[in-house]
Coordinates of C-alpha atoms in Angstrom, one line a residue:
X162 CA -42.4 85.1 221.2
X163 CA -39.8 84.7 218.2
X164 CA -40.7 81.4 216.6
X165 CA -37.2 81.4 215.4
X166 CA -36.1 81.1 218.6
X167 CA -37.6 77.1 219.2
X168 CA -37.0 75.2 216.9
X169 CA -36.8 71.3 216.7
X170 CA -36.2 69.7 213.8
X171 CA -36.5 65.8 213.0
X172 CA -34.2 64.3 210.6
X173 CA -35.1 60.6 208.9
X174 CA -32.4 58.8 207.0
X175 CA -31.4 55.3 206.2
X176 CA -28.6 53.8 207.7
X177 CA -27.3 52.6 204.5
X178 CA -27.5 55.8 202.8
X179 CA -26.8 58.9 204.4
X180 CA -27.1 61.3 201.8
X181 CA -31.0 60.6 202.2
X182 CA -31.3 63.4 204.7
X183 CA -35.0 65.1 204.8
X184 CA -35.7 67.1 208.0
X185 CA -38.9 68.1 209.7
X186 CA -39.4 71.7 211.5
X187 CA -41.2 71.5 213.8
X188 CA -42.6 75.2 215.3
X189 CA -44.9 76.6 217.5
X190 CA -48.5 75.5 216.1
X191 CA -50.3 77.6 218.8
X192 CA -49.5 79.0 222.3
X193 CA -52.8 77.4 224.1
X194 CA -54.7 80.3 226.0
X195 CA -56.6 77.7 228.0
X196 CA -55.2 77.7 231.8
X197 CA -52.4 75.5 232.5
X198 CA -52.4 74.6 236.6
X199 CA -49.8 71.4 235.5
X200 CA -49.5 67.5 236.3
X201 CA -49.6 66.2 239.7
X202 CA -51.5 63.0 241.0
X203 CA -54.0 61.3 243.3
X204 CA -53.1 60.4 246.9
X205 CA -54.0 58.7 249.5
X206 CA -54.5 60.6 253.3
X207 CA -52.3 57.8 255.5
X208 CA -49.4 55.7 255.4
X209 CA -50.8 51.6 255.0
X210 CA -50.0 48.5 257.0
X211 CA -48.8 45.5 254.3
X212 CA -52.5 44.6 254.3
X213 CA -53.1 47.6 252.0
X214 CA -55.6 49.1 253.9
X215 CA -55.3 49.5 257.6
X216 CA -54.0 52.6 259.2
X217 CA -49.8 53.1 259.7
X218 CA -48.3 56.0 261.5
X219 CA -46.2 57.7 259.8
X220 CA -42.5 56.4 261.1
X221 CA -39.1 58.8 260.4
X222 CA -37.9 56.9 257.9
X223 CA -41.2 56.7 255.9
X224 CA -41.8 60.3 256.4
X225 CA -38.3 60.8 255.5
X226 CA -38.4 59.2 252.0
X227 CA -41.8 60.2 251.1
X228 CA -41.4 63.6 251.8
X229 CA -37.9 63.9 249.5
X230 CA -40.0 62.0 246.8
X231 CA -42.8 64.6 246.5
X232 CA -40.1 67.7 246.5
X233 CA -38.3 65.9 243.7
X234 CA -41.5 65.1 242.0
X235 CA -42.6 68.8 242.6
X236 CA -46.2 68.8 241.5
X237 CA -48.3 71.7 240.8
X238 CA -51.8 70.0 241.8
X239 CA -52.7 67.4 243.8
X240 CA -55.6 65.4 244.6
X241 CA -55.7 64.7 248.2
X242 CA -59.9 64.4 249.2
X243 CA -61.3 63.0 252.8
X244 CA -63.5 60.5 254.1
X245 CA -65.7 61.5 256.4
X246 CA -65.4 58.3 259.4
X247 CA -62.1 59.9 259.5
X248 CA -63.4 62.9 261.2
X249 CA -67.0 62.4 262.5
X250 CA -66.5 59.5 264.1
X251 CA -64.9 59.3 267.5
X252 CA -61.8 57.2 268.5
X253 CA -63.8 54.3 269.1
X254 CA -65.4 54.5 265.5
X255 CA -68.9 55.6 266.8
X256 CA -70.7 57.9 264.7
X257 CA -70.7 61.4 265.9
X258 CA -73.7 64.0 264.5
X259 CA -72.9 66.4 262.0
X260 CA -71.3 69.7 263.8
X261 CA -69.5 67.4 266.2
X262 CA -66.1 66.4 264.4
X263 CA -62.8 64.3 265.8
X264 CA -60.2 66.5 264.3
X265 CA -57.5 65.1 266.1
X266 CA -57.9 61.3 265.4
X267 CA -55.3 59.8 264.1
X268 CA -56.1 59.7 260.5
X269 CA -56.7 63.4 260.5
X270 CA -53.9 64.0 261.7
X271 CA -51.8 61.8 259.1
X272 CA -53.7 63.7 256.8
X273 CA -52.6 67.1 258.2
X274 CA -49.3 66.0 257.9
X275 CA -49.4 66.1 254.2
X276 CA -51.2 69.4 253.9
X277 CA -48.7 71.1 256.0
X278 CA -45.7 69.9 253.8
X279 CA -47.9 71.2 250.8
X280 CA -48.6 74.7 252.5
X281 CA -44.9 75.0 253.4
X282 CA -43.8 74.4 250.0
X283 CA -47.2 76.3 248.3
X284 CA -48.0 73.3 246.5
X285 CA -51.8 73.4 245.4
X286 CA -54.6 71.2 246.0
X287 CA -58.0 69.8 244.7
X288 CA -59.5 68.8 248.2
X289 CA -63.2 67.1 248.5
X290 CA -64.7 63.8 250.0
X291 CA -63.7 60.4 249.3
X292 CA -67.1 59.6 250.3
X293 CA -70.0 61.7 252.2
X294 CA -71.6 58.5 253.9
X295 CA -70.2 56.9 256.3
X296 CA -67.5 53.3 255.6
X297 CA -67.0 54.6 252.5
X298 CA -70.9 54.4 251.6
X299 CA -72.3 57.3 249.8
X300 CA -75.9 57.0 250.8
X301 CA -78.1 58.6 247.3
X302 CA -80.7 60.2 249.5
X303 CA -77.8 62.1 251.7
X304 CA -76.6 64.3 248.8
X305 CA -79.5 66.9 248.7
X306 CA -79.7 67.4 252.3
X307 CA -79.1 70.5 254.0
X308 CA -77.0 68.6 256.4
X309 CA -74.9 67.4 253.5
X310 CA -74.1 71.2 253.0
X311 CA -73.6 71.7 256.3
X312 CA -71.1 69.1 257.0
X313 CA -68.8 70.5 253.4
X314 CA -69.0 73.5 255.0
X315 CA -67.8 72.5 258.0
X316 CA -65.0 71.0 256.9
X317 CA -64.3 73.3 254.4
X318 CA -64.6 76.3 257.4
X319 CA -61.9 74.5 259.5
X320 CA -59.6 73.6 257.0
X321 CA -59.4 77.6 255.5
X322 CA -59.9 79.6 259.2
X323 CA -58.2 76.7 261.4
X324 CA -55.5 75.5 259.8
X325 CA -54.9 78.0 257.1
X326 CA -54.9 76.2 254.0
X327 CA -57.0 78.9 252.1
X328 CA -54.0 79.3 250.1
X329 CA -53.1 76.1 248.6
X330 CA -56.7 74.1 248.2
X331 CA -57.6 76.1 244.9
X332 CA -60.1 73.5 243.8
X333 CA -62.4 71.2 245.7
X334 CA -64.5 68.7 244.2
X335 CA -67.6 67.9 246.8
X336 CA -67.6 63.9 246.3
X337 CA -65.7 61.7 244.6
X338 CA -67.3 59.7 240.8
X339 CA -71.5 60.6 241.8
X340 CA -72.4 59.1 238.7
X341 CA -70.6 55.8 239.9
X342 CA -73.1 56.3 242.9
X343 CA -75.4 56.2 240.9
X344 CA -77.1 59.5 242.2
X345 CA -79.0 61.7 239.1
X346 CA -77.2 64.5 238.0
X347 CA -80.0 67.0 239.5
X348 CA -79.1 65.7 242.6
X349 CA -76.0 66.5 242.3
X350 CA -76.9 69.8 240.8
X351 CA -79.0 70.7 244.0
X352 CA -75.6 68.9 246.6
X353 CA -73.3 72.3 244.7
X354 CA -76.2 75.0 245.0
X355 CA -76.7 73.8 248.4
X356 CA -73.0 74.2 249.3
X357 CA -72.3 77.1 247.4
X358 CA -75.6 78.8 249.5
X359 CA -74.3 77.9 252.4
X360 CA -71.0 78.9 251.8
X361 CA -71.8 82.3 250.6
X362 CA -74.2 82.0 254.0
X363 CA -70.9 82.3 256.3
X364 CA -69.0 84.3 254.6
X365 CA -66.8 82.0 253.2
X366 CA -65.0 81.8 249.6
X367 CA -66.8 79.9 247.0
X368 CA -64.7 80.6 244.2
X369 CA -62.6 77.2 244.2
X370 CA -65.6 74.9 243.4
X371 CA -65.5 72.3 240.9
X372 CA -67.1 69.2 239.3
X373 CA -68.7 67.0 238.5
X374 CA -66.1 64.3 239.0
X375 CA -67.5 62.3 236.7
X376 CA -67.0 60.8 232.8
X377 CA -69.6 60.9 229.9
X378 CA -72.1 63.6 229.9
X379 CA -71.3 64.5 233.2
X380 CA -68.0 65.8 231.8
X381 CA -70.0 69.1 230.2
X382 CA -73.7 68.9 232.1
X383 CA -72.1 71.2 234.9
X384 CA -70.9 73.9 232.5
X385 CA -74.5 73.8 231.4
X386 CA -76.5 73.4 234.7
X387 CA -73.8 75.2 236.8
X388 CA -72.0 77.3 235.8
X389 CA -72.8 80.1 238.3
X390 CA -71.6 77.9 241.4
X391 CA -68.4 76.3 239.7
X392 CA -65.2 78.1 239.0
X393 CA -63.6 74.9 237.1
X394 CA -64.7 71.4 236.3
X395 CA -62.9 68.0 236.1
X396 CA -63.7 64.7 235.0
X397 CA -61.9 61.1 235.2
X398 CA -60.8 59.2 232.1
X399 CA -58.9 55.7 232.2
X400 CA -58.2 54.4 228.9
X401 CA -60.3 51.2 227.2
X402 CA -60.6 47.8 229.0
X403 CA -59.1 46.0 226.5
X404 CA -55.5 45.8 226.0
X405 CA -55.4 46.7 221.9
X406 CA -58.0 49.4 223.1
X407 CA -55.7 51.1 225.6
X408 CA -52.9 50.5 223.1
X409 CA -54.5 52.1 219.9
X410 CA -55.8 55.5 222.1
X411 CA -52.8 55.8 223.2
X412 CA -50.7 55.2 219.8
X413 CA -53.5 56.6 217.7
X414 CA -53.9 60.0 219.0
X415 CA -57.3 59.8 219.7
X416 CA -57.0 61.2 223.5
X417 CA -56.0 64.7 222.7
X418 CA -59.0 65.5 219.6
X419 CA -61.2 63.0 222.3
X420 CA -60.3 65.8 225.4
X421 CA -60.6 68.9 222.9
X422 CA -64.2 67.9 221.8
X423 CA -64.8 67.4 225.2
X424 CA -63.4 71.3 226.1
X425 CA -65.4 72.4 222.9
X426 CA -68.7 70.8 224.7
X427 CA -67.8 72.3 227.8
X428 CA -66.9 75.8 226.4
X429 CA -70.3 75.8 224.1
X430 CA -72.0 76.2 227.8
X431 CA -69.5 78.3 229.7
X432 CA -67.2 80.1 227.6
X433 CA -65.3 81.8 230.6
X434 CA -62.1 79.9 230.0
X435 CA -62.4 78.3 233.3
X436 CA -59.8 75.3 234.0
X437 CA -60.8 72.2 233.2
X438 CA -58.9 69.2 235.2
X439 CA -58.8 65.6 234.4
X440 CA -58.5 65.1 238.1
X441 CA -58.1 61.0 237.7
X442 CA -55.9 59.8 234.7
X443 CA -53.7 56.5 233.8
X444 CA -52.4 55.2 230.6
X445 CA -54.2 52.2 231.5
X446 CA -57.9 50.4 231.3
X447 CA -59.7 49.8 234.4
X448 CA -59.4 46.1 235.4
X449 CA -55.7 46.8 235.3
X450 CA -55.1 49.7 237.2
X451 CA -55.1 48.7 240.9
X452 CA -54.1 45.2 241.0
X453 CA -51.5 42.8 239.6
X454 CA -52.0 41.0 236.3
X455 CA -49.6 39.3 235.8
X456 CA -50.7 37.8 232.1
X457 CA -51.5 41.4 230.8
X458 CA -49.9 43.1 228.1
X459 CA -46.7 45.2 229.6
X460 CA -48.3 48.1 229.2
X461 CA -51.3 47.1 231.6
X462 CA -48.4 46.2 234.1
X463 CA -47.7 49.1 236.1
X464 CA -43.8 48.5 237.0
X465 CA -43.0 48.4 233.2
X466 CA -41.0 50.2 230.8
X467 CA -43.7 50.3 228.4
X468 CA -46.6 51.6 231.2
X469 CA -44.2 54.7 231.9
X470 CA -44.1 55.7 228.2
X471 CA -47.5 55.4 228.2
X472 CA -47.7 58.2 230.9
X473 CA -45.7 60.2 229.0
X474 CA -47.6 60.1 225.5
X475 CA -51.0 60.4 227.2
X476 CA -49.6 63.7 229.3
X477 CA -48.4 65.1 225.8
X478 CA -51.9 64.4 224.3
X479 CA -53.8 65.9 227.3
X480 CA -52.1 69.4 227.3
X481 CA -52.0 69.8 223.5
X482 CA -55.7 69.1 224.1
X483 CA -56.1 72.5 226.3
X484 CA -56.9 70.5 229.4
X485 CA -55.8 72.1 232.4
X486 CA -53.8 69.9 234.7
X487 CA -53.6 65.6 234.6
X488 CA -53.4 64.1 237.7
X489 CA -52.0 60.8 237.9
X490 CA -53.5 57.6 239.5
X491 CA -51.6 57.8 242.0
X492 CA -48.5 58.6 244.4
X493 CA -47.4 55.4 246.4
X494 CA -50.5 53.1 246.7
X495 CA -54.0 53.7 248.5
X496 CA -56.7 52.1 250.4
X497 CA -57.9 48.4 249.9
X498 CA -54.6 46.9 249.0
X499 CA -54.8 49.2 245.4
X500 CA -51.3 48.8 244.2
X501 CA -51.2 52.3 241.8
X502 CA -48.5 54.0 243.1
X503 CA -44.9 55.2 241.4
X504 CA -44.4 53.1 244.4
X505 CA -46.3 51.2 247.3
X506 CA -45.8 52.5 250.8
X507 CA -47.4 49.4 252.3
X508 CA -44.3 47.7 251.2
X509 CA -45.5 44.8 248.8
X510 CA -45.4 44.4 245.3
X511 CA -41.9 46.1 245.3
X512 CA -42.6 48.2 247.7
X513 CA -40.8 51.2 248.0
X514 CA -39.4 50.9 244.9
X515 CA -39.6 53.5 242.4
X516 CA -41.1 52.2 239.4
X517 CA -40.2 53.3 235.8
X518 CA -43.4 56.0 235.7
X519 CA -42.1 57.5 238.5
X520 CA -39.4 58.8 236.1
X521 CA -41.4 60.0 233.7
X522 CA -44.0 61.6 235.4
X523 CA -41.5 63.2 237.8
X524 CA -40.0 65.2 234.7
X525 CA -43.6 66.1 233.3
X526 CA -44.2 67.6 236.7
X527 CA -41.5 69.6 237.1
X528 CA -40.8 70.7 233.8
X529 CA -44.5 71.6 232.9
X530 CA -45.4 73.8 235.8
X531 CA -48.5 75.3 236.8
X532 CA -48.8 79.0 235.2
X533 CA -46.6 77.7 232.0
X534 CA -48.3 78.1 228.7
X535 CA -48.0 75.7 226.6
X536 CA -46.9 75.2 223.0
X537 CA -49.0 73.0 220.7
X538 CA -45.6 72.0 218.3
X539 CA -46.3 71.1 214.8
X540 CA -46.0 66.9 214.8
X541 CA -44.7 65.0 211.9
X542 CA -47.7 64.2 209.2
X543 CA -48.3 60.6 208.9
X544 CA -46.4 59.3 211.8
X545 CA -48.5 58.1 215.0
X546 CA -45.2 57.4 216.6
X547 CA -43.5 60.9 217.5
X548 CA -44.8 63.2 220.1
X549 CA -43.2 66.7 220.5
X550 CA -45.3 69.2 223.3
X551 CA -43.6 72.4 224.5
X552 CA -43.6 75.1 227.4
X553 CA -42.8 78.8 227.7
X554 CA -42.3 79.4 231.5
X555 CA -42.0 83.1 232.3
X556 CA -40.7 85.2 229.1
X557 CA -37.4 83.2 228.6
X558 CA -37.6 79.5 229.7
X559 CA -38.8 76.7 227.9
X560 CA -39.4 73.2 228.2
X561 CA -39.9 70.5 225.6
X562 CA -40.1 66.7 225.6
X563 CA -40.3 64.4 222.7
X564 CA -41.2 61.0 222.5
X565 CA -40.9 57.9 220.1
X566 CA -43.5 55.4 220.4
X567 CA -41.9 52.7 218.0
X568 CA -42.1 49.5 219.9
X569 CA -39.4 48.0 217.7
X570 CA -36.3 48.3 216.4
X571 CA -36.2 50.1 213.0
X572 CA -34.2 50.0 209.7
X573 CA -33.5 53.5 209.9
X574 CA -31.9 56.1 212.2
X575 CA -34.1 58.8 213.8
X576 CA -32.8 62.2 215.2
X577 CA -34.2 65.1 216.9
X578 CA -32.6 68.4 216.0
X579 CA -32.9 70.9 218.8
X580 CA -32.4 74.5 218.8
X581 CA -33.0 77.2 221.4
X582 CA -31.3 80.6 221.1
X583 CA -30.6 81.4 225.0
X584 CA -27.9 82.5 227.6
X585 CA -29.2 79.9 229.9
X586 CA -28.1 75.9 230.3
X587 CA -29.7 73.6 228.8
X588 CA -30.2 70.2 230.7
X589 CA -30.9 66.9 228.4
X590 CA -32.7 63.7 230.3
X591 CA -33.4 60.6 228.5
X592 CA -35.9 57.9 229.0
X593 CA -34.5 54.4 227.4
X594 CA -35.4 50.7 228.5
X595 CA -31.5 50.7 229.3
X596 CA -31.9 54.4 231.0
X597 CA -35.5 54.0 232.9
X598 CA -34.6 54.8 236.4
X599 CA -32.7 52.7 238.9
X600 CA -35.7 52.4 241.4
X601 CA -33.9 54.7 244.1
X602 CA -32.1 57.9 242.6
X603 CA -34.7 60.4 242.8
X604 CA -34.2 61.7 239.0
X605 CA -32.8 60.4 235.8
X606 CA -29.3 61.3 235.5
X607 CA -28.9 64.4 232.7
X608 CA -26.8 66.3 230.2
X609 CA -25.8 70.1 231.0
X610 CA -24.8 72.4 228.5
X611 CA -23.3 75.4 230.0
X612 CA -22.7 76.8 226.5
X613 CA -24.1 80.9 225.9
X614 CA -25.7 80.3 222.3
X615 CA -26.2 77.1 221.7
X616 CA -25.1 73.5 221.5
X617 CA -25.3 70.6 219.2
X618 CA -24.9 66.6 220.1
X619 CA -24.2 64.4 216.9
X620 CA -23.7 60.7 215.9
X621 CA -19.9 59.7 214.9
X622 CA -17.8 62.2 213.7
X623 CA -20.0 64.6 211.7
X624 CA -21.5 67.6 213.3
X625 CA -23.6 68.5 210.1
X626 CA -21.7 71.7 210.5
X627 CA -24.4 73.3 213.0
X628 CA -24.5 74.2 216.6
X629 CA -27.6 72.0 217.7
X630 CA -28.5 69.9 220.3
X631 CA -28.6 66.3 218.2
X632 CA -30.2 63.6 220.2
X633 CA -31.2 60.0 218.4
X634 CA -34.3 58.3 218.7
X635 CA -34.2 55.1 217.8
X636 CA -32.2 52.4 216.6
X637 CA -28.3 53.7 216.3
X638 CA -25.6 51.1 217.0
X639 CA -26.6 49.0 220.0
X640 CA -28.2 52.4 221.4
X641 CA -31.9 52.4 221.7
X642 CA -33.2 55.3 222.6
X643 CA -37.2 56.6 222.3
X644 CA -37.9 59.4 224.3
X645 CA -36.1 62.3 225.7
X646 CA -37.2 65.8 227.7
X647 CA -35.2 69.2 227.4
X648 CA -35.3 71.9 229.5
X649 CA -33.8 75.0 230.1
X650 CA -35.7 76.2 233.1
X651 CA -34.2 74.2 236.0
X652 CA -36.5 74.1 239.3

């Protein structure tokens, strides 16, 4: 790759005095060698009542909408695990014994649903138990069992032979937060030897295993006690409780040196350059993240501007970092009235309306892709504020989104200065508290620059006499505009 050939630059000067023009290059820092399987998000196996929790069918209309969401949004991984009442129980919600399953209740078959529209558009998946107790109740002494294996297996058997989704569940992570549980990591270590045995046992693949879905020490243990049986490993991370805290990771930069020491820990065990997936993430502390607050901070409120820039910055910080893929918390809602969705299928707290971070994370998604490599750009010294992260997809298409984190209005003009020698258009989408989605278009609307070479956008009158794309950031006339992705690789 030329470096010539990308090429942002970001220009400061007063508004008073334009001849105070200093410009920042920034290039290619590194092209991360670390696997890039891109952003997707959490979700939830059923449609929900407006209780939040109990079981809806999934009606035309719903099916309809949610369906041309997730094409839009066009993720490359996604998070979609099982609970095990919905399959060993029968329709009467008796307990069936492990080896018996209900594979055609009705929750298994609104989870079927989904996987089907993700094999027929080859959309991957992490797959893996919600819980393997029964209600939701992960019993500590069940995890070491030979039966535990067993009924993974099982699952895991009918799922790849049965209904054929060998091909898109490319990770599976055996139970969902153990150290929440409370289990010891050794049991956990015996639950993946046991599965992967058993596996290996029937013949089956075992080459998609992944843990410890966890935080902490757990985040590098498995590299070190587990290595052989695991072919990736993920972790969760939410930001501080406190507001300031969330705030000041966020705006300080501390996630992506945070997720890279993290890598380093995990790499100083298993250097195999295996993918390592934050498989839970949110711009957002803990007691906020499922349920109105309605004093907090706007960027603990999930339905504000603010909350979707976070997203943004914390995806830009997590792939610099050489994570593998960020997967968001969540799609439209999930069980127990948890109101984390771009939107909330169960129809309350605005309901099917798409929130601002829909917006943001849609472009991430599809503009990132799984298989991309991505470019660690030089960032501007001394300024928390800007974020610039870049993609090559294939040999000649590139992605790059840039992002200002100034909360207020500024004294001076900012500009980015883009340049990308290429045949191809280019298509410009902005992100602005006046231009942050309308709730139902599926996209932000965009620029497209049909132009062979290249093509410049400027302020006024002046073109500065070069063929760039010019795009402001900041405060320019009554336009105030922070954050802003270009692409030229158009899915």
């Amino acid at each position: 790759m030329k470096r010539k050939f990308i090429l942002l630059t970001l220009v400061i000067a007063t508004l008073i005095v334009p001849t105070n023009l200093q410009a920042f290059e920034s290039t290619v820092e590194e092209e991360l060698q670390t696997p890039w399987e891109g952003f997707g998000y959490n979700q939830w196996g059923f449609a929900r009542e407006s209780d939040g929790n109990t079981f809806k069918p999934w009606s035309d209309d719903l099916w309809k909408t949610t369906t041309e969401r997730i094409l839009a949004i066009k993720p490359s991984l996604v998070r979609l695990p099982v609970i095990r009442d919905w399959f060993n129980k029968d329709d009467d919600g008796n307990n069936l014994p492990i080896g018996t399953y209900n594979w055609d209740s009705k929750y298994m078959q609104a989870y079927f649903k989904i996987m089907d529209l993700y094999k027929e558009h080859d959309i991957k998946v992490m797959s893996g138990f919600w819980g393997v107790g029964y209600n939701g109740e992960d019993y500590k002494q069940f995890y070491t069992t030979d039966e535990c294996a067993q009924l993974q297996a099982d699952l895991i058997e009918y799922l790849f032979k049965t209904k054929g989704y060998d091909k898109i569940i490319t990770s599976y992570a055996p139970s969902n937060e153990p150290l929440g549980v409370g289990i010891s990591y050794e049991d956990w270590s015996t639950m993946i030897k046991k599965l992967y045995a058993e596996l290996e046992k029937r013949g089956l693949p075992t080459n998609f295993l992944s843990g410890a879905d966890s935080w902490s020490d757990w985040i590098w243990k498995p590299a070190q006690y587990n290595a052989d049986q695991l072919s990736a490993y993920d972790f969760h991370n939410y930001l501080n409780d406190t507001p300031d805290d969330t705030y000041n990771q966020l705006y300080n930069r501390t996630i992506e040196p945070t997720f890279a020491n993290y890598l380093a820990n995990v790499y100083k065990y298993d250097n195999s350059n295996k993918p390592v997936h934050v498989s839970e993430m949110a711009p957002i502390g803990v007691p906020f993240i499922d349920w109105p607050v309605t004093d907090a901070p706007a960027h603990c409120r999930i339905d504000t501007y603010e909350y979707a820039l976070g997203f943004w910055d914390y995806g830009i910080q997590l792939a610099r970092s050489g994570m593998a893929s960020g997967l968001a918390w969540a799609l439209d809602g999930l069980e127990q009235n948890k109101n984390a969705g771009m939107w909330n299928n169960a129809g309350t707290y605005g309901g099917m309306t798409l929130r601002p971070w829909y917006y943001t994370w849609q472009l991430m998604c599809r503009y990132f892709p799984r298989g991309a490599k991505i470019l660690k750009m030089t960032e501007l010294e001394g300024r928390k504020d800007i974020r610039i992260l870049g993609a090559r997809i294939g040999s000649e298409d590139y992605s790059f989104v840039t992002v200002n984190r100034r909360m207020d209005a500024q004294s001076k003009t900012q500009s980015i200065t883009f340049k990308v020698d290429c045949t191809k258009p280019l298509y410009i989408y902005r992100f602005n508290r006046n231009s942050c989605g309308d709730g139902a278009a599926l996209s932000l609307p965009y620029e497209k620059n049909n132009r062979s070479k290249s093509f410049y956008r400027n302020h006024g009158g002046s073109s500065y006499g070069r063929r760039y794309i010019h795009h402001y950031l900041g405060t320019v006339g009554d336009k105030y505009v922070r954050n802003t992705v270009y692409s030229n690789h158009r899915l």
